[in-house]
Short mmCIF file of C-alpha atoms in Angstrom, two decimals:
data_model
loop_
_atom_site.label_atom_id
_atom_site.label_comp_id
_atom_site.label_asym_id
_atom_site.label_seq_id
_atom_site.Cartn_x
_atom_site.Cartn_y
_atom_site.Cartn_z
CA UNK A 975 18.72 12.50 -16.45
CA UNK A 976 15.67 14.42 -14.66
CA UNK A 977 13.17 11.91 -13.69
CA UNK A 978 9.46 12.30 -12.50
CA UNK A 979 8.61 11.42 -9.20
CA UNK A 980 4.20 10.01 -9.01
CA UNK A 981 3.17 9.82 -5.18
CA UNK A 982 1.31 6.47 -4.92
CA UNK A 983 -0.19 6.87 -1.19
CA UNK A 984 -3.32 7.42 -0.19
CA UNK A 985 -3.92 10.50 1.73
CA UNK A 986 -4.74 9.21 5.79
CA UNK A 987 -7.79 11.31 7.15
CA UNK A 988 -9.88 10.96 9.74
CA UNK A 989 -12.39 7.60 9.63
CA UNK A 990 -11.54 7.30 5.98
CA UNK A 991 -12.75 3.47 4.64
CA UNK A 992 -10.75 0.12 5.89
CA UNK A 993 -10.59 -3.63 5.44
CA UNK A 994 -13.44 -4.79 6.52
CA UNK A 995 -12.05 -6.54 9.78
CA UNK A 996 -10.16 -3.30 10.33
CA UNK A 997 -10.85 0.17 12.04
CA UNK A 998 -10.57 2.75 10.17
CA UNK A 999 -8.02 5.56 11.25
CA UNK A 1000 -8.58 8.37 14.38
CA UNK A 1001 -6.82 12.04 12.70
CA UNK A 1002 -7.87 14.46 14.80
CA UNK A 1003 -6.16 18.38 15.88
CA UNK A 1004 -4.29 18.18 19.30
CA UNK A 1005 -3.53 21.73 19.46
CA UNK A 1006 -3.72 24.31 16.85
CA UNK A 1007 -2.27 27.42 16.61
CA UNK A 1008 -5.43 29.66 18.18
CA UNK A 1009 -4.54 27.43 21.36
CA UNK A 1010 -1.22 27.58 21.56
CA UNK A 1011 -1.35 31.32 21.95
CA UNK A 1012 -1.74 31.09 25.77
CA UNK A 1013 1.63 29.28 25.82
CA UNK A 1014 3.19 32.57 25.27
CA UNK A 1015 6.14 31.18 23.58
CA UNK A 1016 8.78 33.22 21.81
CA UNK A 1017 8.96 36.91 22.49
CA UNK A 1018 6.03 39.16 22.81
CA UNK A 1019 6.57 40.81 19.65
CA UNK A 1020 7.20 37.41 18.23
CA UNK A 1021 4.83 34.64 19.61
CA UNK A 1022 5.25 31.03 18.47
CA UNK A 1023 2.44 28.86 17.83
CA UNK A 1024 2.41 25.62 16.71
CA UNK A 1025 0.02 22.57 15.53
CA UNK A 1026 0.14 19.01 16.65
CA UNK A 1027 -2.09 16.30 15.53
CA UNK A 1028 -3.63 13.13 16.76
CA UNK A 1029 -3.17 9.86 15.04
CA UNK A 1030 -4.57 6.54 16.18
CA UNK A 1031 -4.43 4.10 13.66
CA UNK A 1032 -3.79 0.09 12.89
CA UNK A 1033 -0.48 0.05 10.75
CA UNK A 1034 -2.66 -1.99 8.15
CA UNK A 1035 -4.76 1.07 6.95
CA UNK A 1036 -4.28 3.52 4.01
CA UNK A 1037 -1.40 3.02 1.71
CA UNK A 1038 0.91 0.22 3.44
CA UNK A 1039 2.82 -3.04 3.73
CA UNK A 1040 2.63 -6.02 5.03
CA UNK A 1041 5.55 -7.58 7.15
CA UNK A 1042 6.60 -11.34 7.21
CA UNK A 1043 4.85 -11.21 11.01
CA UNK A 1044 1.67 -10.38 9.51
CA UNK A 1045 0.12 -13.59 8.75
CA UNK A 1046 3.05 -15.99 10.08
CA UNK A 1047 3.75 -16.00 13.65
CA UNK A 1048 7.56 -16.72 13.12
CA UNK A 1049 7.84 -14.28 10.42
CA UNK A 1050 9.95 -11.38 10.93
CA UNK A 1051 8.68 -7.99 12.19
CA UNK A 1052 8.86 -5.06 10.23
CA UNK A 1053 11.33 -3.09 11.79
CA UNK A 1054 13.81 -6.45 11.33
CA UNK A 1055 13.24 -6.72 7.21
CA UNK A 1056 16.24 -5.38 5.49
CA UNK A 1057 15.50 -1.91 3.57
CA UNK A 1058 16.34 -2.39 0.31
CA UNK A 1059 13.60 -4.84 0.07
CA UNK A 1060 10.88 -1.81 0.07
CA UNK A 1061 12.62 -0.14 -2.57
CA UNK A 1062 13.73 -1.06 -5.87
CA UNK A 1063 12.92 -1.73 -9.95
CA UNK A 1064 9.61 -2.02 -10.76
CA UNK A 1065 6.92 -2.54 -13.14
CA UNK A 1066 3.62 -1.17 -13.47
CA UNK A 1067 1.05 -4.53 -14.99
CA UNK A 1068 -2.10 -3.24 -16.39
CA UNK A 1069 -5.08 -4.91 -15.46
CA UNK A 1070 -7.65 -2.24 -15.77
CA UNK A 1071 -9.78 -5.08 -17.55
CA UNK A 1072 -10.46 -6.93 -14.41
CA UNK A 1073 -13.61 -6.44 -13.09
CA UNK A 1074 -15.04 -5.83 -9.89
CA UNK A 1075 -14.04 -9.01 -7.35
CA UNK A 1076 -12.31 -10.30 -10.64
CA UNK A 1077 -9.34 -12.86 -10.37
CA UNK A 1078 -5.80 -11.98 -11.72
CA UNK A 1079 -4.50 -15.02 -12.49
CA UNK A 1080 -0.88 -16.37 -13.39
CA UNK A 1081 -2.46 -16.20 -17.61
CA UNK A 1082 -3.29 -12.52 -16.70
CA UNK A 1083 0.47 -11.86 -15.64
CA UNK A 1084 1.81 -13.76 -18.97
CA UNK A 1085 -0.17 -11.38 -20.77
CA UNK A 1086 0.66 -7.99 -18.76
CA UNK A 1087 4.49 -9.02 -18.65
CA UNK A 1088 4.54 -9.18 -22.56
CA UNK A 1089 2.35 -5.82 -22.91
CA UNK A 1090 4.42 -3.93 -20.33
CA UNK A 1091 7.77 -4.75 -22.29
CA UNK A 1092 9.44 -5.60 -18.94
CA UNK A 1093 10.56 -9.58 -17.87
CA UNK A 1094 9.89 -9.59 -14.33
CA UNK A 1095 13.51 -10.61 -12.51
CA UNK A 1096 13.12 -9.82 -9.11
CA UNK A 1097 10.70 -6.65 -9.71
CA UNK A 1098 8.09 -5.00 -7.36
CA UNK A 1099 5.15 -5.60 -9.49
CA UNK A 1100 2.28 -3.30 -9.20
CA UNK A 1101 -1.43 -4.14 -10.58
CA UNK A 1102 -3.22 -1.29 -11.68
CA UNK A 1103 -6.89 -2.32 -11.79
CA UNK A 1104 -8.39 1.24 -11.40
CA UNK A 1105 -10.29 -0.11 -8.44
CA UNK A 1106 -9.37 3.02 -6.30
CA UNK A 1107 -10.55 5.54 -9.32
CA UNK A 1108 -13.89 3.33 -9.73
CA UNK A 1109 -14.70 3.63 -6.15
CA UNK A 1110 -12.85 5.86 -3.58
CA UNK A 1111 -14.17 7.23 -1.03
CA UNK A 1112 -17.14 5.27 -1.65
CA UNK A 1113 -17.68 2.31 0.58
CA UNK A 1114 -17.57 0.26 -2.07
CA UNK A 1115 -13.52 0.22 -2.27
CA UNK A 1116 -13.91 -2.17 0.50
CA UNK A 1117 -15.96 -4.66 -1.00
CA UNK A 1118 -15.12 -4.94 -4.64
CA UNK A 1119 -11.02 -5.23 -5.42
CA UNK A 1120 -10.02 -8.12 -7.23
CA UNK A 1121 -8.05 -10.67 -5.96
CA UNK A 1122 -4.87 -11.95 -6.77
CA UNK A 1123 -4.78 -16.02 -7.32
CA UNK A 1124 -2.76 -18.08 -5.80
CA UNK A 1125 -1.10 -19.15 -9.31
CA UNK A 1126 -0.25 -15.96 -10.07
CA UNK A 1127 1.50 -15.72 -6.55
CA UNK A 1128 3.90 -18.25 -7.35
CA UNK A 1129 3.97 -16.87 -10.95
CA UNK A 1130 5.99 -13.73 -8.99
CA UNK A 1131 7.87 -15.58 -6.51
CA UNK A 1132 9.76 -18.17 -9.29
CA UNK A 1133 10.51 -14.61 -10.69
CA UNK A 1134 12.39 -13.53 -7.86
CA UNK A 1135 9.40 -11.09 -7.48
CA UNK A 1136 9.89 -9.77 -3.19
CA UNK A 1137 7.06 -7.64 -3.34
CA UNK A 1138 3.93 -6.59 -5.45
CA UNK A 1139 1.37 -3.94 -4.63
CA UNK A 1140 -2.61 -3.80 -5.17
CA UNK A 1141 -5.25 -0.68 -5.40
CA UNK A 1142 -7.58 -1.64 -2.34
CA UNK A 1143 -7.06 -2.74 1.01
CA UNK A 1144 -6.42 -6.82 0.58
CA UNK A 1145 -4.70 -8.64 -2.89
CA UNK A 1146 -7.78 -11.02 -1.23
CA UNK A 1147 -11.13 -10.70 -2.45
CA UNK A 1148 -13.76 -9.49 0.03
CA UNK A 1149 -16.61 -11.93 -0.27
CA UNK A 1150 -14.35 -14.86 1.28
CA UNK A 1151 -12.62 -15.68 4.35
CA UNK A 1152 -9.83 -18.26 2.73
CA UNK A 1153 -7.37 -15.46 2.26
CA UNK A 1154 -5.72 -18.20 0.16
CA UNK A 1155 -2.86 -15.19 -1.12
CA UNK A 1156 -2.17 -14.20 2.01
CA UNK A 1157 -1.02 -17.61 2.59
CA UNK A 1158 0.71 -18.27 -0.18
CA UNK A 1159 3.17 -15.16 0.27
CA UNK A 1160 3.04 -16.72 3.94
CA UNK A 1161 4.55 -20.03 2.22
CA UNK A 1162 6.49 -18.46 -0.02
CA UNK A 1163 8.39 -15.78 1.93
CA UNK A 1164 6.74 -12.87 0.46
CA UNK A 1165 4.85 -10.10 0.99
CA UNK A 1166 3.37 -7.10 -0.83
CA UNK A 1167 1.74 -3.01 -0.76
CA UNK A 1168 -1.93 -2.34 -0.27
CA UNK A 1169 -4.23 0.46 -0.86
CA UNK A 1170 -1.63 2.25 -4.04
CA UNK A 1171 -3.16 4.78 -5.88
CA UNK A 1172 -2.32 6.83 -9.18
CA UNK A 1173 -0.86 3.51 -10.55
CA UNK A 1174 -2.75 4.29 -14.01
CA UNK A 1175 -0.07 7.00 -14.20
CA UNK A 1176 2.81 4.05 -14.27
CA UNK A 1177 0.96 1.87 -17.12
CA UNK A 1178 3.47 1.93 -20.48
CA UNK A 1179 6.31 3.02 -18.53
CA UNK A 1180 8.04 0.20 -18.89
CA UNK A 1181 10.82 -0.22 -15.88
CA UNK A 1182 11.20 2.36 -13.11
CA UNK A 1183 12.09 3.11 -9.78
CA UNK A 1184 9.62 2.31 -6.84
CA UNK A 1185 10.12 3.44 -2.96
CA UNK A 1186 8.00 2.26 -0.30
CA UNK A 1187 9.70 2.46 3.13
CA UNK A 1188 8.19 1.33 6.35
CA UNK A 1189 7.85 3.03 9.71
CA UNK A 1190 10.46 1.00 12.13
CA UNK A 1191 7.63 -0.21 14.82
CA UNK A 1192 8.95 -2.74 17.04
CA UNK A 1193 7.89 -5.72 16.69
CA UNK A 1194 5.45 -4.20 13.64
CA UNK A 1195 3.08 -6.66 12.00
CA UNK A 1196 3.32 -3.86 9.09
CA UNK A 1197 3.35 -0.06 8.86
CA UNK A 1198 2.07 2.65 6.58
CA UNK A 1199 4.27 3.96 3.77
CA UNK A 1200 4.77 7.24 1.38
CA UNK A 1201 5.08 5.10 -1.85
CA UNK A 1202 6.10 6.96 -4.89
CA UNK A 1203 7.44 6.24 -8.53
CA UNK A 1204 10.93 7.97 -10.00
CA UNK A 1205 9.93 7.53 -13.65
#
């Protein structure tokens, strides 16, 4: 059966918007093909030029995820987490009622589980809030996501729920400093996706496919992603 594959990343650009205790990316040409001329490479009747490209980034910017090392000093790095834990069923919650700096709590999952048709057993769950269409590029994507509660964190781990992905660049709210989620996956031995986009295209979709494979940085505290859908 054909499927349909929806990219989910955010496109990385130079000094596009960040967490707020984060820098935001360096993308910059390294040589281009005008340059390269001089190389003289090939054959005279057939030069080669090329284009290379600088990238200086944190590996928690644009579309990424979070490894076990992030926020627990013993936890393991990403290039140790097994693979198939990036990839796997999914389900698309819709939570496009939540407002600005809104809380998705464990009563908000009930209710998306039972509209989504899907009983979450060991999903990656994905909360489409339409934060990034509300507000990207505009600053404000940094400052108004909703978070996800702490409740609702355990809600997905006693469902065998690995992962779970977020529009924005924290499943914390910006206005505090408690990053009470990010310590309860800490606790709980989970972790999840930031900054998704195009998740309003996965709403009513019921159970698909999701891929969201790390970079394999030694020692990596996380590492962006190319997260897409087969739906």
């Amino acid at each position: 059966m054909n499927k349909t594959v929806i990219d989910l990343s955010l496109t990385v650009e130079d000094n596009m918007p960040a967490h707020k205790l984060f820098q935001s990316p360096f993308y910059l040409k390294h040589l281009n093909h005008e340059d390269t001329k001089s190389l003289e490479l090939g054959v005279p009747e057939d030069r080669m030029t090329f284009q290379t490209n600088f990238i200086g980034m944190l590996d928690h910017v644009g579309t990424h995820v979070d490894a076990f090392r992030h926020v627990n000093p013993d936890g393991t790095p990403v290039d140790e987490m097994p693979l198939d834990i990036f990839m796997g069923k999914a389900v698309c919650f819709d939570m496009r009622h939540i407002p600005d700096l809104g809380d998705i709590d464990a009563a908000e999952m009930d209710k998306a589980e039972k509209e989504a048709g899907v009983k979450v057993d060991g999903h990656i769950v994905l909360l489409c809030t339409g934060h990034h269409e509300r507000h990207y590029p505009n600053l404000d994507v940094c400052w108004k996501h909703p978070g996800l509660t702490v409740d609702a964190t355990h809600w997905l781990a006693d469902r065998g729920s690995k992962m779970h992905g977020v529009e924005g660049p924290s499943t914390d709210k910006p206005t505090d400093n408690i990053f009470a989620q990010h310590r309860a996956c800490r606790d709980l031995g989970i972790s999840h996706y930031e900054w998704l986009v195009n998740l309003e295209k996965l709403v009513g979709k019921g159970e698909f496919e999701f891929f969201g494979v790390p970079i394999k940085f030694k020692g990596g505290s996380g590492s962006p992603v190319r997260a897409f859908a087969l739906v």
